[in-house]
Amino acid sequence: MTTRHPSDPTDIARLQRLAESGDAPGVLRVLRTADGLSLRDTARITGKLATALGFDNLSEAATALVRDPEDPQHLYDFGYACVDRGAAFLAIRPLYEALRHVPDSPLARTELVAALEAENRHAEVVELLEGHLATLRPWPDRYLLAFNALLAGDPDRAGTHFARLPVPDDAQWQPAHARLHAMLRRTLALRAAATPHPFDSIAALGGRLASHSSAATSDAPPAPAPLAPDDLRGWHFALTGGILTTLSPYGFAIMRGRYGLLQETPGGVLHGLHRLRLVLARAGLRPRTVSLLPDRSSRILGRAAARLLGVPAEPFAPGRARTLVVAHRLDDADPDTLRQLRDRTDQQILFEHATCWTRPPAVGADISTLLGQFVSAPWSARLRFSGDGAAQGPPDDRPEQVIVDDLLRADPTPDPGDGESPADPDTALGRFVTTARDAWLTGPRDHLPSPGPVHSPRLT
């Protein structure tokens, strides 16, 4: 069987037909991997797709780039329009080309940074900006350099650049400065606990991490060292401020503790609630109430949490203090509720059971049970498998209290997993909370679209 190169005229003609039909997923899937396609052909195909979808700015920019693919303004306009329309990967090549023509263009450089960030290519952002140090503006350039260094997993470099960053006079950059300072403070807390000589400032983040050791309890690999490239719990806390209570016990070498597709069991959900109770106890927090978000899954989970904690459950009300707000998935909350949750009140703790790591919600949870891409609750509609294949089964429509009763009677013993993933006992989580608690629950619950330096493959 012969496989044609993406630049084969027949393939280009097929792509053009797909583009003219408006098949965005099909076209973008091919363009993402079509390394041999010329920039002119890429622009031509993208322009046809943009025309079919009614994206006038992208269509016009693509048409201009087809006419003259060497013009830096056309290259910039096409890249800008690609980022604007959610196809940042298509912007990277033309923006690099624009910078080749105009190396010190702050517009092209900033837009390229935006495209690389959208693709989670943070190390490339650092390389790009450090190559132009002499012409970087403090805001946003040097901030972006420090921010991306941290997201690339290099806290030493991030601390060095942050220490040289002036506090912004412009109010629009002050939240960004505060967010990065909080990230580095959390990083500092984790690293100080892992080394014999605690650091005394963010600027002094340098130094080799001490190796993490613990008594071996099985043939499973050891737990990751703090803030190592596979320390999902540590990096999740450093970057988002949230405590991740469980790690997937399957496929750690690939998924690093995240889930791709998960159909939950009642016992697994109850285990997550037990881990929630452990975090609260170790942090010395005693919520007076559980606040229920209005969607069905959150109400079920919230009532179960209230029973387990021995406190009353009440509908969510903004501004309520000393409460645990329970969400099954924050994706199911309405935008107004999310806005109300962003700024915390006194001892208001936001718990999300299943946090989507590929499309994070607009608000970061203070505690998450797990990170998953596609997660279905035991009571929701689920895939059922038979000899005829897979089909969507009906949801459990029993009364919520009946489901709560069954959930609390489930066996919370954690899934032993594949035996090839690190053990994650309660003691490890307890130690982590003790280390992190002084830097926890501070500031707003910022949204972070990047998974950071711990990489896992996505299902789509």
CSV table of C-alpha atoms in Angstrom, one decimal:
chain,number,residue,atom,x,y,z
A,1,MET,CA,0.0,0.0,0.0
A,2,THR,CA,1.4,3.4,-1.0
A,3,THR,CA,1.0,6.4,1.4
A,4,ARG,CA,0.9,9.8,-0.2
A,5,HIS,CA,2.8,12.7,1.3
A,6,PRO,CA,0.6,15.6,2.5
A,7,SER,CA,2.0,17.7,-0.3
A,8,ASP,CA,0.7,15.3,-3.0
A,9,PRO,CA,-1.6,17.3,-5.3
A,10,THR,CA,-4.3,14.7,-4.9
A,11,ASP,CA,-4.2,15.1,-1.1
A,12,ILE,CA,-4.3,18.9,-1.4
A,13,ALA,CA,-7.3,18.7,-3.7
A,14,ARG,CA,-9.0,16.4,-1.2
A,15,LEU,CA,-8.2,18.8,1.6
A,16,GLN,CA,-9.6,21.7,-0.4
A,17,ARG,CA,-12.9,19.8,-0.9
A,18,LEU,CA,-13.1,19.1,2.8
A,19,ALA,CA,-12.4,22.7,3.6
A,20,GLU,CA,-15.0,23.9,1.2
A,21,SER,CA,-17.6,21.6,2.8
A,22,GLY,CA,-16.8,23.2,6.2
A,23,ASP,CA,-15.4,20.0,7.8
A,24,ALA,CA,-13.3,21.8,10.4
A,25,PRO,CA,-12.4,18.7,12.4
A,26,GLY,CA,-11.3,16.7,9.4
A,27,VAL,CA,-9.2,19.6,7.9
A,28,LEU,CA,-7.6,20.6,11.1
A,29,ARG,CA,-6.7,17.0,12.0
A,30,VAL,CA,-4.8,16.7,8.8
A,31,LEU,CA,-3.2,20.1,8.9
A,32,ARG,CA,-1.9,19.5,12.4
A,33,THR,CA,0.4,16.7,11.1
A,34,ALA,CA,1.0,17.8,7.5
A,35,ASP,CA,4.6,18.9,8.0
A,36,GLY,CA,5.4,18.8,4.3
A,37,LEU,CA,2.6,21.2,3.2
A,38,SER,CA,3.9,24.6,2.0
A,39,LEU,CA,2.8,27.7,3.8
A,40,ARG,CA,1.0,28.9,0.7
A,41,ASP,CA,-1.0,25.6,0.5
A,42,THR,CA,-1.7,25.7,4.2
A,43,ALA,CA,-3.1,29.2,3.8
A,44,ARG,CA,-5.1,28.3,0.8
A,45,ILE,CA,-6.8,25.4,2.5
A,46,THR,CA,-7.3,27.3,5.7
A,47,GLY,CA,-8.8,30.2,3.8
A,48,LYS,CA,-11.4,27.9,2.1
A,49,LEU,CA,-12.3,26.5,5.4
A,50,ALA,CA,-12.6,30.0,7.0
A,51,THR,CA,-14.9,31.1,4.1
A,52,ALA,CA,-17.1,28.1,4.6
A,53,LEU,CA,-17.4,28.8,8.3
A,54,GLY,CA,-17.9,32.6,7.9
A,55,PHE,CA,-14.6,33.6,9.5
A,56,ASP,CA,-14.0,36.7,7.4
A,57,ASN,CA,-10.9,37.9,9.2
A,58,LEU,CA,-9.1,34.5,8.7
A,59,SER,CA,-10.4,34.2,5.1
A,60,GLU,CA,-9.0,37.6,4.2
A,61,ALA,CA,-5.7,37.0,5.9
A,62,ALA,CA,-5.3,33.7,4.2
A,63,THR,CA,-6.1,35.1,0.8
A,64,ALA,CA,-3.4,37.8,1.3
A,65,LEU,CA,-0.8,35.2,2.4
A,66,VAL,CA,-1.5,33.1,-0.6
A,67,ARG,CA,-0.7,36.1,-2.8
A,68,ASP,CA,2.6,36.8,-1.0
A,69,PRO,CA,3.8,34.3,1.6
A,70,GLU,CA,6.9,36.3,2.2
A,71,ASP,CA,5.3,39.5,3.3
A,72,PRO,CA,5.8,39.9,7.1
A,73,GLN,CA,2.5,41.8,7.6
A,74,HIS,CA,0.6,39.0,5.8
A,75,LEU,CA,2.4,36.4,7.9
A,76,TYR,CA,1.5,38.2,11.1
A,77,ASP,CA,-2.2,38.8,10.1
A,78,PHE,CA,-2.7,35.2,9.2
A,79,GLY,CA,-1.1,34.0,12.5
A,80,TYR,CA,-3.1,36.5,14.5
A,81,ALA,CA,-6.4,35.4,12.8
A,82,CYS,CA,-5.5,31.7,13.5
A,83,VAL,CA,-5.0,32.4,17.2
A,84,ASP,CA,-8.2,34.4,17.2
A,85,ARG,CA,-10.2,31.5,15.7
A,86,GLY,CA,-8.9,28.9,18.0
A,87,ALA,CA,-6.3,27.2,15.7
A,88,ALA,CA,-3.2,28.4,17.4
A,89,PHE,CA,-1.1,25.5,16.0
A,90,LEU,CA,-1.6,27.0,12.5
A,91,ALA,CA,-0.2,30.3,13.7
A,92,ILE,CA,3.2,29.1,14.9
A,93,ARG,CA,4.9,28.6,11.5
A,94,PRO,CA,3.9,31.9,9.9
A,95,LEU,CA,4.7,33.9,13.1
A,96,TYR,CA,8.1,32.4,13.2
A,97,GLU,CA,8.5,33.4,9.6
A,98,ALA,CA,7.4,36.9,10.4
A,99,LEU,CA,10.0,37.2,13.1
A,100,ARG,CA,12.6,35.9,10.7
A,101,HIS,CA,11.9,38.9,8.5
A,102,VAL,CA,11.4,41.4,11.4
A,103,PRO,CA,13.4,39.9,14.3
A,104,ASP,CA,12.5,42.7,16.9
A,105,SER,CA,8.8,43.0,16.2
A,106,PRO,CA,7.1,43.0,19.6
A,107,LEU,CA,3.7,42.4,17.9
A,108,ALA,CA,4.9,39.2,16.1
A,109,ARG,CA,6.8,38.0,19.1
A,110,THR,CA,3.9,38.5,21.5
A,111,GLU,CA,1.5,36.8,19.2
A,112,LEU,CA,3.9,33.9,18.7
A,113,VAL,CA,4.1,33.5,22.5
A,114,ALA,CA,0.3,33.4,22.6
A,115,ALA,CA,0.2,30.6,20.0
A,116,LEU,CA,2.9,28.6,21.7
A,117,GLU,CA,1.2,28.9,25.1
A,118,ALA,CA,-2.1,27.7,23.6
A,119,GLU,CA,-0.2,24.6,22.4
A,120,ASN,CA,1.5,24.2,25.8
A,121,ARG,CA,4.9,24.6,24.2
A,122,HIS,CA,6.2,26.6,27.2
A,123,ALA,CA,9.9,25.7,26.8
A,124,GLU,CA,9.8,27.2,23.3
A,125,VAL,CA,8.4,30.4,24.7
A,126,VAL,CA,11.4,30.6,27.1
A,127,GLU,CA,13.9,29.9,24.3
A,128,LEU,CA,12.2,32.5,22.1
A,129,LEU,CA,12.1,35.3,24.8
A,130,GLU,CA,15.6,34.6,26.2
A,131,GLY,CA,16.9,35.1,22.6
A,132,HIS,CA,15.6,38.6,22.7
A,133,LEU,CA,16.4,39.7,26.3
A,134,ALA,CA,17.8,43.0,25.3
A,135,THR,CA,14.6,44.2,23.7
A,136,LEU,CA,12.1,42.6,26.1
A,137,ARG,CA,9.6,44.9,27.8
A,138,PRO,CA,9.0,44.2,31.5
A,139,TRP,CA,5.3,43.8,30.9
A,140,PRO,CA,4.2,41.6,29.3
A,141,ASP,CA,7.5,40.1,27.9
A,142,ARG,CA,9.5,39.5,31.0
A,143,TYR,CA,6.4,38.3,32.9
A,144,LEU,CA,5.7,35.8,30.1
A,145,LEU,CA,9.3,34.6,30.3
A,146,ALA,CA,9.0,33.9,34.0
A,147,PHE,CA,5.5,32.5,33.7
A,148,ASN,CA,6.4,30.1,30.9
A,149,ALA,CA,9.6,29.0,32.6
A,150,LEU,CA,7.6,27.8,35.6
A,151,LEU,CA,5.0,26.1,33.3
A,152,ALA,CA,7.9,24.4,31.5
A,153,GLY,CA,9.0,22.9,34.9
A,154,ASP,CA,12.0,25.2,35.5
A,155,PRO,CA,11.3,27.0,38.9
A,156,ASP,CA,15.0,28.1,39.1
A,157,ARG,CA,14.8,30.0,35.9
A,158,ALA,CA,11.3,31.3,36.7
A,159,GLY,CA,12.5,32.6,40.1
A,160,THR,CA,15.5,34.3,38.6
A,161,HIS,CA,13.4,36.2,36.0
A,162,PHE,CA,10.6,37.0,38.4
A,163,ALA,CA,13.1,38.5,40.9
A,164,ARG,CA,14.1,41.0,38.1
A,165,LEU,CA,10.5,41.8,37.2
A,166,PRO,CA,9.3,45.2,38.5
A,167,VAL,CA,5.9,45.4,40.2
A,168,PRO,CA,3.6,46.7,37.4
A,169,ASP,CA,2.2,50.2,37.6
A,170,ASP,CA,-0.6,49.3,35.2
A,171,ALA,CA,-3.5,47.8,37.1
A,172,GLN,CA,-4.3,45.3,34.4
A,173,TRP,CA,-1.1,43.4,35.1
A,174,GLN,CA,-1.3,43.4,38.8
A,175,PRO,CA,-3.4,40.2,39.0
A,176,ALA,CA,-0.9,38.4,36.8
A,177,HIS,CA,2.0,39.5,39.0
A,178,ALA,CA,0.1,38.3,42.1
A,179,ARG,CA,-0.8,35.0,40.5
A,180,LEU,CA,2.8,34.3,39.4
A,181,HIS,CA,4.1,35.3,42.9
A,182,ALA,CA,1.6,32.9,44.5
A,183,MET,CA,2.7,30.1,42.1
A,184,LEU,CA,6.3,30.6,43.0
A,185,ARG,CA,5.4,30.8,46.7
A,186,ARG,CA,3.7,27.4,46.5
A,187,THR,CA,6.7,26.0,44.6
A,188,LEU,CA,9.0,27.3,47.3
A,189,ALA,CA,7.0,25.6,50.0
A,190,LEU,CA,7.2,22.2,48.3
A,191,ARG,CA,10.9,22.5,47.5
A,192,ALA,CA,11.8,23.8,50.9
A,193,ALA,CA,10.2,20.8,52.5
A,194,ALA,CA,12.2,18.5,50.2
A,195,THR,CA,15.6,19.9,50.9
A,196,PRO,CA,17.7,20.1,54.1
A,197,HIS,CA,18.2,23.9,53.8
A,198,PRO,CA,14.9,25.8,53.2
A,199,PHE,CA,15.1,28.7,50.7
A,200,ASP,CA,14.6,32.1,52.1
A,201,SER,CA,13.3,33.9,48.9
A,202,ILE,CA,11.9,33.2,45.5
A,203,ALA,CA,15.1,34.5,43.9
A,204,ALA,CA,16.9,31.7,45.7
A,205,LEU,CA,15.0,28.8,44.2
A,206,GLY,CA,18.1,27.3,42.7
A,207,GLY,CA,19.6,24.0,43.8
A,208,ARG,CA,19.2,20.4,43.2
A,209,LEU,CA,16.1,18.7,44.6
A,210,ALA,CA,16.7,16.2,47.3
A,211,SER,CA,15.7,12.7,46.2
A,212,HIS,CA,12.4,11.5,47.6
A,213,SER,CA,12.6,8.3,49.6
A,214,SER,CA,10.1,6.1,51.5
A,215,ALA,CA,9.9,2.6,52.6
A,216,ALA,CA,9.0,0.2,49.8
A,217,THR,CA,5.7,-1.4,50.3
A,218,SER,CA,5.4,-3.3,47.0
A,219,ASP,CA,7.0,-3.9,43.7
A,220,ALA,CA,5.5,-0.7,42.3
A,221,PRO,CA,7.9,2.1,41.3
A,222,PRO,CA,8.6,4.7,43.9
A,223,ALA,CA,6.6,7.9,44.2
A,224,PRO,CA,7.9,10.8,42.1
A,225,ALA,CA,10.4,13.2,43.7
A,226,PRO,CA,8.8,16.6,44.7
A,227,LEU,CA,8.3,18.7,41.5
A,228,ALA,CA,10.0,16.1,39.3
A,229,PRO,CA,8.6,16.0,35.7
A,230,ASP,CA,6.1,13.3,36.8
A,231,ASP,CA,5.0,14.7,40.1
A,232,LEU,CA,1.4,15.5,39.1
A,233,ARG,CA,0.2,16.3,42.6
A,234,GLY,CA,3.1,18.7,43.3
A,235,TRP,CA,2.8,20.5,40.0
A,236,HIS,CA,-1.0,20.7,40.2
A,237,PHE,CA,-0.7,22.4,43.6
A,238,ALA,CA,2.2,24.7,42.5
A,239,LEU,CA,0.4,25.9,39.4
A,240,THR,CA,-3.3,26.0,40.4
A,241,GLY,CA,-3.3,26.1,44.2
A,242,GLY,CA,-5.5,23.0,44.4
A,243,ILE,CA,-4.8,19.7,46.2
A,244,LEU,CA,-5.2,16.6,44.1
A,245,THR,CA,-6.3,13.8,46.4
A,246,THR,CA,-5.9,10.7,44.2
A,247,LEU,CA,-3.8,9.5,41.3
A,248,SER,CA,-4.8,7.0,38.7
A,249,PRO,CA,-3.4,3.6,39.5
A,250,TYR,CA,-3.2,2.6,35.9
A,251,GLY,CA,-0.7,3.5,33.2
A,252,PHE,CA,1.5,5.8,35.2
A,253,ALA,CA,4.3,5.7,32.7
A,254,ILE,CA,2.0,7.3,30.1
A,255,MET,CA,-0.8,9.1,32.0
A,256,ARG,CA,1.3,10.3,35.1
A,257,GLY,CA,-1.7,9.9,37.4
A,258,ARG,CA,-4.4,11.4,35.1
A,259,TYR,CA,-7.4,9.6,33.6
A,260,GLY,CA,-8.4,9.6,30.0
A,261,LEU,CA,-11.8,7.9,30.1
A,262,LEU,CA,-13.2,6.8,33.5
A,263,GLN,CA,-16.6,5.2,34.3
A,264,GLU,CA,-16.7,5.5,38.1
A,265,THR,CA,-17.8,3.1,40.7
A,266,PRO,CA,-19.7,4.0,43.9
A,267,GLY,CA,-16.6,2.7,45.9
A,268,GLY,CA,-14.3,5.0,43.9
A,269,VAL,CA,-16.5,8.0,44.6
A,270,LEU,CA,-16.7,7.2,48.3
A,271,HIS,CA,-12.9,6.8,48.4
A,272,GLY,CA,-12.6,10.3,47.0
A,273,LEU,CA,-14.9,11.6,49.8
A,274,HIS,CA,-12.7,9.8,52.4
A,275,ARG,CA,-9.7,11.5,50.9
A,276,LEU,CA,-11.5,14.8,51.1
A,277,ARG,CA,-12.2,14.3,54.8
A,278,LEU,CA,-8.5,13.4,55.3
A,279,VAL,CA,-7.4,16.7,53.7
A,280,LEU,CA,-9.8,18.8,55.8
A,281,ALA,CA,-8.7,17.0,59.0
A,282,ARG,CA,-5.0,17.4,58.3
A,283,ALA,CA,-5.4,21.1,57.4
A,284,GLY,CA,-7.4,21.7,60.6
A,285,LEU,CA,-10.6,22.8,58.7
A,286,ARG,CA,-14.1,22.1,60.0
A,287,PRO,CA,-16.8,23.4,57.7
A,288,ARG,CA,-20.1,24.1,59.3
A,289,THR,CA,-22.1,23.2,56.2
A,290,VAL,CA,-21.9,21.7,52.8
A,291,SER,CA,-23.1,24.0,50.0
A,292,LEU,CA,-24.9,22.1,47.2
A,293,LEU,CA,-24.6,23.3,43.6
A,294,PRO,CA,-27.8,22.9,41.7
A,295,ASP,CA,-27.0,20.1,39.2
A,296,ARG,CA,-28.1,16.6,40.1
A,297,SER,CA,-24.6,15.0,40.3
A,298,SER,CA,-23.4,17.8,42.6
A,299,ARG,CA,-26.4,17.4,44.8
A,300,ILE,CA,-25.9,13.7,45.2
A,301,LEU,CA,-22.2,14.1,45.9
A,302,GLY,CA,-22.8,17.0,48.2
A,303,ARG,CA,-25.4,15.2,50.3
A,304,ALA,CA,-23.1,12.2,50.6
A,305,ALA,CA,-20.2,14.5,51.7
A,306,ALA,CA,-22.5,16.2,54.3
A,307,ARG,CA,-23.5,12.8,55.8
A,308,LEU,CA,-19.9,11.7,55.9
A,309,LEU,CA,-18.7,14.9,57.6
A,310,GLY,CA,-21.7,15.1,59.9
A,311,VAL,CA,-22.8,18.6,58.9
A,312,PRO,CA,-26.0,20.0,57.3
A,313,ALA,CA,-26.3,20.4,53.5
A,314,GLU,CA,-27.8,23.7,52.1
A,315,PRO,CA,-28.2,25.1,48.6
A,316,PHE,CA,-25.2,27.2,47.5
A,317,ALA,CA,-25.4,30.8,48.5
A,318,PRO,CA,-22.6,33.3,47.5
A,319,GLY,CA,-20.7,34.7,50.4
A,320,ARG,CA,-21.4,31.9,52.9
A,321,ALA,CA,-18.5,31.4,55.2
A,322,ARG,CA,-17.0,28.2,56.7
A,323,THR,CA,-18.7,26.0,54.1
A,324,LEU,CA,-17.6,23.2,51.8
A,325,VAL,CA,-18.9,23.9,48.2
A,326,VAL,CA,-19.3,20.5,46.5
A,327,ALA,CA,-19.3,20.0,42.7
A,328,HIS,CA,-19.1,16.8,40.8
A,329,ARG,CA,-17.8,18.7,37.8
A,330,LEU,CA,-17.5,22.5,37.7
A,331,ASP,CA,-18.2,22.2,33.9
A,332,ASP,CA,-21.8,21.7,34.9
A,333,ALA,CA,-22.1,25.0,36.8
A,334,ASP,CA,-23.6,28.1,35.2
A,335,PRO,CA,-21.3,31.0,34.5
A,336,ASP,CA,-22.8,33.2,37.2
A,337,THR,CA,-22.1,30.6,39.8
A,338,LEU,CA,-18.5,30.2,38.6
A,339,ARG,CA,-18.0,34.0,38.8
A,340,GLN,CA,-19.3,33.9,42.4
A,341,LEU,CA,-16.9,31.1,43.3
A,342,ARG,CA,-13.7,32.7,41.9
A,343,ASP,CA,-13.2,35.0,45.0
A,344,ARG,CA,-13.3,33.0,48.2
A,345,THR,CA,-14.9,34.0,51.4
A,346,ASP,CA,-13.7,33.1,54.9
A,347,GLN,CA,-13.0,29.4,55.0
A,348,GLN,CA,-15.1,28.7,52.0
A,349,ILE,CA,-13.5,25.6,50.4
A,350,LEU,CA,-14.3,24.5,46.8
A,351,PHE,CA,-14.3,20.8,46.2
A,352,GLU,CA,-14.6,19.3,42.7
A,353,HIS,CA,-14.6,15.6,42.4
A,354,ALA,CA,-13.7,15.2,38.7
A,355,THR,CA,-11.6,18.0,37.3
A,356,CYS,CA,-11.2,18.1,33.5
A,357,TRP,CA,-7.5,18.6,32.7
A,358,THR,CA,-7.9,19.1,28.9
A,359,ARG,CA,-10.5,21.8,29.2
A,360,PRO,CA,-10.2,23.1,32.8
A,361,PRO,CA,-13.2,25.0,34.2
A,362,ALA,CA,-13.1,28.7,34.6
A,363,VAL,CA,-12.5,28.4,38.3
A,364,GLY,CA,-9.9,26.3,40.0
A,365,ALA,CA,-11.0,24.0,42.8
A,366,ASP,CA,-9.3,24.0,46.2
A,367,ILE,CA,-9.5,20.2,46.3
A,368,SER,CA,-10.0,17.8,43.4
A,369,THR,CA,-10.4,14.0,43.7
A,370,LEU,CA,-9.0,13.3,40.3
A,371,LEU,CA,-8.0,14.7,36.9
A,372,GLY,CA,-9.8,13.2,34.0
A,373,GLN,CA,-10.7,14.0,30.4
A,374,PHE,CA,-14.0,12.1,30.2
A,375,VAL,CA,-15.5,11.0,33.5
A,376,SER,CA,-19.0,9.6,34.1
A,377,ALA,CA,-20.5,9.3,37.6
A,378,PRO,CA,-22.0,5.9,38.7
A,379,TRP,CA,-25.5,7.3,38.4
A,380,SER,CA,-25.1,9.0,35.0
A,381,ALA,CA,-25.7,7.6,31.5
A,382,ARG,CA,-22.7,5.3,30.8
A,383,LEU,CA,-21.3,3.2,28.0
A,384,ARG,CA,-22.3,-0.5,28.3
A,385,PHE,CA,-20.4,-3.2,26.5
A,386,SER,CA,-21.8,-6.4,25.0
A,387,GLY,CA,-21.1,-8.8,22.2
A,388,ASP,CA,-22.8,-6.3,19.9
A,389,GLY,CA,-20.4,-3.5,20.9
A,390,ALA,CA,-20.8,-0.4,23.0
A,391,ALA,CA,-24.1,1.5,23.6
A,392,GLN,CA,-25.1,4.3,25.9
A,393,GLY,CA,-27.1,3.0,28.8
A,394,PRO,CA,-29.8,4.9,30.7
A,395,PRO,CA,-29.0,7.0,33.8
A,396,ASP,CA,-29.9,5.9,37.3
A,397,ASP,CA,-33.2,7.9,37.8
A,398,ARG,CA,-33.9,6.7,41.4
A,399,PRO,CA,-34.4,9.4,44.0
A,400,GLU,CA,-31.2,11.2,45.0
A,401,GLN,CA,-31.4,10.1,48.6
A,402,VAL,CA,-31.5,6.4,47.6
A,403,ILE,CA,-28.4,6.8,45.5
A,404,VAL,CA,-26.7,8.6,48.4
A,405,ASP,CA,-27.6,5.7,50.7
A,406,ASP,CA,-26.1,3.2,48.3
A,407,LEU,CA,-23.0,5.4,47.8
A,408,LEU,CA,-22.3,5.5,51.5
A,409,ARG,CA,-22.7,1.7,51.8
A,410,ALA,CA,-20.1,1.1,49.0
A,411,ASP,CA,-16.6,-0.3,49.6
A,412,PRO,CA,-14.2,2.6,49.6
A,413,THR,CA,-11.1,0.4,49.3
A,414,PRO,CA,-9.0,2.0,46.5
A,415,ASP,CA,-8.5,0.2,43.2
A,416,PRO,CA,-5.1,-1.6,43.4
A,417,GLY,CA,-4.4,-0.7,39.8
A,418,ASP,CA,-2.0,-2.4,37.5
A,419,GLY,CA,0.9,-2.9,40.0
A,420,GLU,CA,3.1,-0.7,37.8
A,421,SER,CA,2.0,2.7,39.1
A,422,PRO,CA,3.4,4.2,42.3
A,423,ALA,CA,1.5,3.5,45.5
A,424,ASP,CA,-0.5,6.5,46.9
A,425,PRO,CA,-1.4,5.7,50.5
A,426,ASP,CA,-3.3,8.1,52.8
A,427,THR,CA,0.0,8.8,54.6
A,428,ALA,CA,1.5,10.3,51.4
A,429,LEU,CA,-1.5,12.6,50.9
A,430,GLY,CA,-1.4,13.6,54.6
A,431,ARG,CA,2.3,14.5,54.4
A,432,PHE,CA,1.6,16.6,51.3
A,433,VAL,CA,-1.2,18.5,53.0
A,434,THR,CA,1.0,19.2,56.0
A,435,THR,CA,3.7,20.6,53.6
A,436,ALA,CA,1.3,22.6,51.5
A,437,ARG,CA,-1.3,24.0,54.0
A,438,ASP,CA,0.4,27.3,54.8
A,439,ALA,CA,0.5,28.2,51.1
A,440,TRP,CA,-3.0,26.9,50.4
A,441,LEU,CA,-6.3,28.7,50.3
A,442,THR,CA,-4.8,32.1,49.5
A,443,GLY,CA,-5.9,34.4,46.7
A,444,PRO,CA,-8.5,33.9,44.0
A,445,ARG,CA,-9.2,30.6,42.4
A,446,ASP,CA,-7.4,31.3,39.1
A,447,HIS,CA,-8.1,29.4,35.9
A,448,LEU,CA,-5.0,27.8,34.3
A,449,PRO,CA,-5.5,26.3,30.8
A,450,SER,CA,-2.2,24.5,30.7
A,451,PRO,CA,-1.4,21.1,32.2
A,452,GLY,CA,2.1,22.4,33.0
A,453,PRO,CA,5.2,20.3,32.8
A,454,VAL,CA,3.6,16.9,33.5
A,455,HIS,CA,2.6,15.6,30.1
A,456,SER,CA,-0.2,13.1,29.3
A,457,PRO,CA,-1.7,12.1,26.0
A,458,ARG,CA,-5.2,13.3,25.2
A,459,LEU,CA,-7.9,11.1,23.8
A,460,THR,CA,-9.0,13.8,21.3
